[in-house]
Amino acid sequence: MQLNEKELNILHILEQDARASIETISKMIEISEGEVQSMIEKLEAQQILVRYTSIIDWSKVAGHEGVTAMIDVKVTPKRGVGFNEVAQRIYRYKEVQSVYLMSGAYDLSVTVVGHSMNEVARFVSEKLSTIDSVISTTTHFQLKKYKHDGTIFNHDQEDKRIVVSP
């Protein structure tokens, strides 16, 4: 779908701040609030603007840290549906945050969130690896989040590196 410049501007603004008000967006791109509202409704109806989200640093909330794992999955695609069928089976699990078709050594990249490493391990061994098309998995546990969706975490900490100059 081809979008006009104002629609693209609205998308960029909302991508940076999903809480931006209609009034603010209207002033930023210099069109009426009614036009902004109707453009947003159009983008939502066409499922271009899919969801408004918040980014939370759970590491700062005691008892809610959780564990995130990135799992590389090698699968056998099925004739006629390719990778879509197995991807759909995987993304239906509540533990799964995202599924991407990838190029390279593995076919799918799956992001899983659990309360503990054991919970993620059980998901991989009891649910993910038992799917018929799944050949192998490699699990990578996230140790620290530095940047997510363009948001830098812990940027308020002072840079303690020594400045080196010639």
Tab-separated table of C-alpha atoms in Angstrom:
chain	number	residue	atom	x	y	z
A	1	MET	CA	0.000	0.000	0.000
A	2	GLN	CA	1.327	3.398	-0.979
A	3	LEU	CA	1.052	6.014	1.785
A	4	ASN	CA	1.247	9.775	1.426
A	5	GLU	CA	3.842	11.872	3.247
A	6	LYS	CA	1.484	12.926	6.060
A	7	GLU	CA	0.478	9.315	6.781
A	8	LEU	CA	4.146	8.316	6.883
A	9	ASN	CA	4.856	11.210	9.255
A	10	ILE	CA	2.062	10.050	11.567
A	11	LEU	CA	3.486	6.527	11.594
A	12	HIS	CA	6.985	7.804	12.421
A	13	ILE	CA	5.661	9.975	15.241
A	14	LEU	CA	3.622	7.138	16.756
A	15	GLU	CA	6.519	4.723	16.367
A	16	GLN	CA	8.644	7.037	18.525
A	17	ASP	CA	5.865	7.859	21.021
A	18	ALA	CA	2.658	5.817	20.951
A	19	ARG	CA	1.173	8.206	23.514
A	20	ALA	CA	1.465	11.275	21.267
A	21	SER	CA	-1.904	13.017	21.277
A	22	ILE	CA	-3.918	13.831	18.172
A	23	GLU	CA	-3.396	17.511	19.049
A	24	THR	CA	0.398	17.111	19.219
A	25	ILE	CA	0.567	15.176	15.954
A	26	SER	CA	-1.674	17.760	14.295
A	27	LYS	CA	0.704	20.562	15.281
A	28	MET	CA	3.800	18.599	14.278
A	29	ILE	CA	2.658	17.906	10.719
A	30	GLU	CA	0.487	21.019	10.367
A	31	ILE	CA	-2.895	19.499	9.547
A	32	SER	CA	-6.204	19.523	11.415
A	33	GLU	CA	-6.921	17.184	14.311
A	34	GLY	CA	-9.831	15.724	12.320
A	35	GLU	CA	-7.511	14.819	9.435
A	36	VAL	CA	-5.051	13.189	11.847
A	37	GLN	CA	-7.858	11.209	13.484
A	38	SER	CA	-9.222	9.958	10.151
A	39	MET	CA	-5.748	9.034	8.889
A	40	ILE	CA	-5.031	7.057	12.082
A	41	GLU	CA	-8.380	5.268	11.785
A	42	LYS	CA	-7.578	4.418	8.145
A	43	LEU	CA	-4.114	3.088	9.095
A	44	GLU	CA	-5.662	0.981	11.866
A	45	ALA	CA	-8.401	-0.383	9.563
A	46	GLN	CA	-5.770	-1.404	6.997
A	47	GLN	CA	-3.728	-3.025	9.801
A	48	ILE	CA	-0.688	-0.907	9.004
A	49	LEU	CA	-0.899	0.629	12.463
A	50	VAL	CA	-1.274	-2.616	14.388
A	51	ARG	CA	-0.732	-1.912	18.072
A	52	TYR	CA	0.341	0.728	20.574
A	53	THR	CA	2.932	-0.524	23.057
A	54	SER	CA	4.969	0.449	26.091
A	55	ILE	CA	8.534	-0.583	26.835
A	56	ILE	CA	9.086	-1.543	30.468
A	57	ASP	CA	12.427	-2.189	32.144
A	58	TRP	CA	11.333	-5.191	34.217
A	59	SER	CA	14.849	-5.554	35.651
A	60	LYS	CA	14.003	-2.585	37.906
A	61	VAL	CA	10.840	-4.192	39.303
A	62	ALA	CA	11.620	-6.581	42.167
A	63	GLY	CA	10.197	-10.045	41.639
A	64	HIS	CA	9.307	-9.447	37.982
A	65	GLU	CA	12.658	-9.758	36.242
A	66	GLY	CA	11.865	-12.961	34.321
A	67	VAL	CA	14.018	-14.623	31.697
A	68	THR	CA	14.095	-13.933	27.972
A	69	ALA	CA	15.536	-16.403	25.476
A	70	MET	CA	16.194	-16.136	21.760
A	71	ILE	CA	15.781	-19.555	20.189
A	72	ASP	CA	17.096	-20.404	16.737
A	73	VAL	CA	14.912	-23.101	15.174
A	74	LYS	CA	15.714	-25.253	12.161
A	75	VAL	CA	12.574	-26.699	10.569
A	76	THR	CA	11.477	-28.746	7.586
A	77	PRO	CA	9.068	-26.605	5.549
A	78	LYS	CA	5.871	-28.289	4.366
A	79	ARG	CA	4.935	-28.442	0.717
A	80	GLY	CA	2.400	-25.779	-0.223
A	81	VAL	CA	2.619	-23.803	3.036
A	82	GLY	CA	6.382	-23.448	3.519
A	83	PHE	CA	7.283	-22.188	6.971
A	84	ASN	CA	3.919	-20.551	7.706
A	85	GLU	CA	2.235	-23.569	9.298
A	86	VAL	CA	5.031	-24.312	11.773
A	87	ALA	CA	5.450	-20.597	12.550
A	88	GLN	CA	1.735	-20.378	13.368
A	89	ARG	CA	1.942	-23.406	15.669
A	90	ILE	CA	4.873	-21.794	17.485
A	91	TYR	CA	3.462	-18.280	17.893
A	92	ARG	CA	0.251	-19.597	19.468
A	93	TYR	CA	2.097	-20.593	22.665
A	94	LYS	CA	1.647	-18.009	25.442
A	95	GLU	CA	5.389	-18.036	26.224
A	96	VAL	CA	6.277	-16.862	22.708
A	97	GLN	CA	6.743	-13.113	22.244
A	98	SER	CA	7.856	-13.102	18.610
A	99	VAL	CA	8.618	-15.373	15.659
A	100	TYR	CA	10.625	-14.321	12.602
A	101	LEU	CA	11.549	-16.159	9.398
A	102	MET	CA	15.307	-15.722	9.019
A	103	SER	CA	18.000	-16.251	6.440
A	104	GLY	CA	21.131	-18.176	7.398
A	105	ALA	CA	21.772	-21.396	9.295
A	106	TYR	CA	18.410	-21.399	11.106
A	107	ASP	CA	14.943	-20.845	9.676
A	108	LEU	CA	13.029	-19.239	12.549
A	109	SER	CA	14.025	-16.947	15.383
A	110	VAL	CA	11.706	-17.298	18.374
A	111	THR	CA	11.717	-15.002	21.420
A	112	VAL	CA	10.375	-16.650	24.574
A	113	VAL	CA	9.744	-15.155	28.024
A	114	GLY	CA	9.440	-17.172	31.229
A	115	HIS	CA	9.775	-16.794	34.989
A	116	SER	CA	12.947	-18.907	35.134
A	117	MET	CA	15.524	-20.659	32.965
A	118	ASN	CA	13.873	-23.965	33.884
A	119	GLU	CA	10.521	-22.740	32.597
A	120	VAL	CA	12.077	-21.752	29.259
A	121	ALA	CA	13.967	-25.066	29.115
A	122	ARG	CA	10.710	-26.969	29.695
A	123	PHE	CA	9.037	-24.987	26.929
A	124	VAL	CA	11.830	-25.883	24.507
A	125	SER	CA	12.002	-29.571	25.449
A	126	GLU	CA	8.291	-30.285	25.944
A	127	LYS	CA	6.574	-28.003	23.429
A	128	LEU	CA	8.884	-26.518	20.804
A	129	SER	CA	11.150	-29.463	19.994
A	130	THR	CA	8.217	-31.906	19.905
A	131	ILE	CA	6.655	-30.189	16.874
A	132	ASP	CA	7.001	-32.536	13.887
A	133	SER	CA	8.699	-30.055	11.545
A	134	VAL	CA	11.291	-28.914	14.111
A	135	ILE	CA	14.712	-30.436	13.382
A	136	SER	CA	16.843	-28.618	15.966
A	137	THR	CA	16.950	-25.653	18.335
A	138	THR	CA	19.654	-23.467	19.841
A	139	THR	CA	18.701	-21.415	22.893
A	140	HIS	CA	20.404	-18.138	23.840
A	141	PHE	CA	19.464	-16.591	27.194
A	142	GLN	CA	19.387	-12.809	27.387
A	143	LEU	CA	21.725	-11.636	30.148
A	144	LYS	CA	21.252	-7.867	29.966
A	145	LYS	CA	19.204	-5.496	27.833
A	146	TYR	CA	21.084	-2.455	26.542
A	147	LYS	CA	18.695	-1.263	23.842
A	148	HIS	CA	15.236	-2.447	22.760
A	149	ASP	CA	13.116	-1.049	19.915
A	150	GLY	CA	15.294	2.058	19.790
A	151	THR	CA	15.104	2.694	23.550
A	152	ILE	CA	18.401	2.698	25.449
A	153	PHE	CA	18.291	1.181	28.953
A	154	ASN	CA	20.458	2.520	31.813
A	155	HIS	CA	21.601	5.501	29.742
A	156	ASP	CA	21.709	7.594	32.902
A	157	GLN	CA	24.811	5.768	34.090
A	158	GLU	CA	28.008	7.743	33.677
A	159	ASP	CA	30.418	6.535	30.994
A	160	LYS	CA	33.517	5.417	32.961
A	161	ARG	CA	35.734	4.652	29.999
A	162	ILE	CA	39.038	6.458	29.784
A	163	VAL	CA	39.244	8.904	26.907
A	164	VAL	CA	42.057	7.952	24.573
A	165	SER	CA	43.301	10.499	22.083
A	166	PRO	CA	46.366	10.609	19.831
